Amino acid sequence: MYLFGTQLRRWAEDEIAKLKGRRRSLSLPGGQIGFRSVPARITFTDEATVMRWARQHCPTAIAVAERLRKTPIHQHIQDTGELPEGVTLVGQREDFFVR
């Protein structure tokens, strides 16, 4: 795409125009090229500002997620020896892998 993207795009536009149909792609020996519609989307350039706005105007846009962090719990177990209810300690093991 870096070297020939612009030329390939122009060629594809011309070839698809010749078909005069609803096709938006072309099958080639090495794959397929074409065009697709990408829906509109939003990005946040200043998340804190949007968060303040959402609190007043659109509170359903704010999600509050509560989750457990394993590292502090593991550290607590190592420091105190206390194993909290609902926690299982799996012993160290050696796994075999191939990359």
Coordinates of N, CA and C in Angstrom, one line a residue:
M1 N 0.8 -1.2 0.0 CA 0.0 0.0 0.0 C 0.9 1.3 0.0
Y2 N 2.0 1.2 0.7 CA 2.9 2.3 0.7 C 3.3 2.8 -0.6
L3 N 3.8 1.8 -1.5 CA 4.3 2.2 -2.8 C 3.3 2.3 -3.8
F4 N 2.3 1.4 -3.9 CA 1.4 1.4 -5.0 C -0.1 1.6 -4.6
G5 N -0.3 2.0 -3.4 CA -1.7 2.1 -2.9 C -2.6 3.1 -3.7
T6 N -2.0 4.3 -4.0 CA -2.8 5.3 -4.7 C -3.1 4.8 -6.2
Q7 N -2.1 4.2 -6.8 CA -2.3 3.7 -8.2 C -3.4 2.5 -8.2
L8 N -3.2 1.6 -7.2 CA -4.1 0.5 -7.1 C -5.6 1.0 -6.8
R9 N -5.7 2.0 -6.0 CA -7.0 2.5 -5.7 C -7.7 3.1 -6.9
R10 N -6.9 3.9 -7.7 CA -7.5 4.5 -8.9 C -7.9 3.4 -9.9
W11 N -7.0 2.4 -10.1 CA -7.3 1.3 -11.0 C -8.6 0.6 -10.5
A12 N -8.7 0.3 -9.2 CA -9.9 -0.4 -8.7 C -11.2 0.5 -9.0
E13 N -11.1 1.8 -8.7 CA -12.2 2.7 -9.0 C -12.7 2.6 -10.4
D14 N -11.7 2.6 -11.3 CA -12.0 2.6 -12.8 C -12.6 1.2 -13.1
E15 N -12.1 0.1 -12.6 CA -12.6 -1.2 -13.0 C -14.0 -1.4 -12.4
I16 N -14.2 -1.0 -11.2 CA -15.6 -1.1 -10.6 C -16.6 -0.2 -11.4
A17 N -16.2 0.9 -11.8 CA -17.1 1.8 -12.6 C -17.5 1.2 -13.9
K18 N -16.5 0.4 -14.5 CA -16.9 -0.3 -15.8 C -17.9 -1.3 -15.6
L19 N -18.1 -1.9 -14.4 CA -19.0 -3.0 -14.1 C -20.5 -2.4 -14.0
K20 N -20.6 -1.1 -13.8 CA -21.9 -0.4 -13.7 C -22.9 -1.2 -12.9
G21 N -22.5 -1.8 -11.8 CA -23.5 -2.5 -11.0 C -23.3 -2.1 -9.5
R22 N -23.7 -2.9 -8.6 CA -23.6 -2.6 -7.2 C -22.4 -3.2 -6.6
R23 N -21.5 -3.8 -7.4 CA -20.3 -4.4 -6.9 C -19.4 -3.3 -6.3
R24 N -18.7 -3.6 -5.2 CA -17.8 -2.6 -4.7 C -16.4 -3.3 -4.4
S25 N -16.3 -4.5 -5.0 CA -15.0 -5.2 -4.9 C -14.6 -6.0 -6.1
L26 N -13.4 -6.3 -6.3 CA -12.9 -7.1 -7.4 C -12.1 -8.3 -6.9
S27 N -12.3 -9.4 -7.4 CA -11.5 -10.6 -7.1 C -10.3 -10.7 -8.0
L28 N -9.2 -10.8 -7.3 CA -7.9 -10.9 -8.1 C -7.2 -12.3 -7.7
P29 N -6.3 -12.7 -8.5 CA -5.6 -14.0 -8.1 C -5.0 -14.0 -6.7
G30 N -4.5 -12.9 -6.2 CA -3.9 -12.8 -4.9 C -4.8 -12.4 -3.8
G31 N -6.1 -12.2 -4.1 CA -7.1 -11.8 -3.1 C -8.1 -11.0 -3.6
Q32 N -8.6 -10.0 -2.8 CA -9.7 -9.2 -3.2 C -9.4 -7.7 -2.9
I33 N -9.8 -6.8 -3.7 CA -9.7 -5.4 -3.4 C -11.0 -4.7 -3.6
G34 N -11.3 -3.6 -2.9 CA -12.5 -3.0 -3.0 C -12.7 -1.9 -2.0
F35 N -14.0 -1.5 -1.9 CA -14.3 -0.4 -1.0 C -15.4 -0.8 -0.1
R36 N -15.4 -0.3 1.1 CA -16.5 -0.6 2.1 C -16.8 0.6 2.8
S37 N -18.1 0.7 3.2 CA -18.5 1.9 4.0 C -18.1 1.7 5.5
V38 N -17.5 2.7 6.0 CA -17.1 2.6 7.4 C -18.1 3.6 8.1
P39 N -18.8 3.1 9.1 CA -19.8 4.0 9.8 C -19.1 5.1 10.6
A40 N -19.8 6.2 10.8 CA -19.3 7.3 11.5 C -19.0 6.8 13.0
R41 N -18.0 7.4 13.6 CA -17.6 7.1 14.9 C -17.1 8.3 15.6
I42 N -17.0 8.2 17.0 CA -16.5 9.4 17.7 C -15.2 9.0 18.4
T43 N -14.4 10.0 18.6 CA -13.2 9.8 19.4 C -13.2 10.9 20.5
F44 N -12.6 10.6 21.6 CA -12.5 11.5 22.7 C -11.1 12.2 22.7
T45 N -11.1 13.5 22.5 CA -9.9 14.2 22.5 C -9.5 14.7 23.9
D46 N -10.6 14.9 24.8 CA -10.4 15.3 26.2 C -11.4 14.5 27.0
E47 N -11.1 13.3 27.4 CA -12.0 12.5 28.1 C -12.6 13.1 29.4
A48 N -11.7 13.8 30.1 CA -12.2 14.4 31.4 C -13.3 15.4 31.1
T49 N -13.2 16.2 30.1 CA -14.2 17.2 29.7 C -15.5 16.5 29.3
V50 N -15.4 15.4 28.5 CA -16.6 14.7 28.1 C -17.2 14.0 29.3
M51 N -16.4 13.5 30.3 CA -17.0 12.9 31.5 C -17.8 13.9 32.3
R52 N -17.3 15.1 32.4 CA -18.1 16.1 33.1 C -19.4 16.4 32.4
W53 N -19.3 16.6 31.1 CA -20.5 16.8 30.3 C -21.5 15.6 30.5
A54 N -21.0 14.4 30.4 CA -21.9 13.2 30.5 C -22.6 13.1 31.9
R55 N -21.9 13.5 32.9 CA -22.5 13.4 34.3 C -23.8 14.3 34.3
Q56 N -23.8 15.4 33.6 CA -25.0 16.2 33.6 C -26.1 15.9 32.5
H57 N -25.6 15.5 31.3 CA -26.5 15.4 30.2 C -26.8 14.0 29.8
C58 N -25.9 13.1 30.1 CA -26.1 11.7 29.6 C -25.4 10.7 30.5
P59 N -26.0 10.6 31.7 CA -25.3 9.7 32.8 C -25.3 8.3 32.4
T60 N -26.1 7.8 31.5 CA -26.0 6.4 31.0 C -24.8 6.1 30.3
A61 N -24.1 7.1 29.8 CA -22.8 6.9 29.1 C -21.6 6.6 30.0
I62 N -21.8 6.7 31.3 CA -20.7 6.5 32.2 C -20.9 5.1 32.8
A63 N -19.8 4.3 32.6 CA -19.8 3.0 33.2 C -18.8 2.9 34.3
V64 N -19.2 2.3 35.4 CA -18.4 2.2 36.6 C -18.1 0.7 36.7
A65 N -16.9 0.3 36.6 CA -16.5 -1.1 36.7 C -15.7 -1.4 38.0
E66 N -16.1 -2.4 38.7 CA -15.4 -2.8 39.9 C -14.8 -4.1 39.6
R67 N -13.5 -4.3 39.9 CA -12.9 -5.5 39.7 C -11.8 -5.7 40.7
L68 N -11.4 -7.0 40.9 CA -10.3 -7.3 41.8 C -9.0 -7.3 41.1
R69 N -8.0 -6.9 41.9 CA -6.6 -6.9 41.4 C -5.9 -8.0 42.1
K70 N -5.3 -8.9 41.4 CA -4.7 -10.1 42.0 C -3.4 -9.8 42.7
T71 N -2.6 -8.8 42.2 CA -1.3 -8.6 42.8 C -1.4 -8.2 44.3
P72 N -2.2 -7.2 44.7 CA -2.3 -6.9 46.1 C -2.8 -8.0 47.0
I73 N -3.7 -8.8 46.5 CA -4.2 -10.0 47.2 C -3.1 -11.0 47.4
H74 N -2.3 -11.2 46.3 CA -1.2 -12.2 46.4 C -0.2 -11.7 47.4
Q75 N 0.1 -10.4 47.4 CA 1.1 -9.8 48.3 C 0.6 -10.0 49.7
H76 N -0.7 -9.8 50.0 CA -1.3 -9.9 51.3 C -1.1 -11.4 51.8
I77 N -1.4 -12.3 50.9 CA -1.2 -13.7 51.3 C 0.2 -14.0 51.6
Q78 N 1.2 -13.5 50.9 CA 2.6 -13.7 51.2 C 3.0 -13.1 52.5
D79 N 2.5 -11.9 52.7 CA 2.8 -11.1 54.0 C 2.2 -11.7 55.2
T80 N 1.0 -12.1 55.1 CA 0.3 -12.6 56.4 C 0.0 -14.0 56.5
G81 N 0.0 -14.7 55.3 CA -0.3 -16.2 55.3 C -1.8 -16.4 55.3
E82 N -2.6 -15.4 55.4 CA -4.0 -15.5 55.4 C -4.5 -15.7 54.0
L83 N -5.3 -16.8 53.8 CA -5.9 -17.1 52.5 C -7.4 -16.6 52.5
P84 N -7.8 -15.5 51.9 CA -9.2 -15.1 52.0 C -10.2 -16.1 51.4
E85 N -11.4 -16.1 52.0 CA -12.4 -17.0 51.5 C -12.7 -16.7 50.0
G86 N -12.8 -17.7 49.2 CA -13.1 -17.5 47.8 C -11.8 -17.5 47.0
V87 N -10.7 -17.6 47.6 CA -9.4 -17.6 46.9 C -8.8 -19.0 47.0
T88 N -8.3 -19.5 45.9 CA -7.6 -20.8 45.8 C -6.2 -20.5 45.4
L89 N -5.2 -21.1 46.1 CA -3.8 -20.9 45.8 C -3.3 -22.1 45.0
V90 N -3.0 -21.8 43.7 CA -2.5 -22.9 42.9 C -1.0 -22.9 43.0
G91 N -0.4 -24.0 43.3 CA 1.1 -24.1 43.4 C 1.9 -23.8 42.2
Q92 N 3.1 -23.4 42.3 CA 4.0 -23.2 41.2 C 4.2 -24.5 40.4
R93 N 4.3 -24.4 39.1 CA 4.5 -25.5 38.3 C 5.4 -25.1 37.1
E94 N 5.8 -26.1 36.4 CA 6.6 -25.9 35.2 C 5.9 -26.3 34.0
D95 N 5.6 -25.4 33.0 CA 4.9 -25.7 31.8 C 5.9 -25.9 30.6
F96 N 5.5 -26.8 29.7 CA 6.3 -27.0 28.5 C 5.6 -26.2 27.4
F97 N 6.5 -25.6 26.6 CA 5.9 -24.8 25.5 C 6.8 -24.9 24.3
V98 N 6.2 -24.7 23.1 CA 6.9 -24.7 21.8 C 6.5 -23.4 21.1
R99 N 7.5 -22.6 20.6 CA 7.2 -21.4 19.9 C 7.6 -21.5 18.5

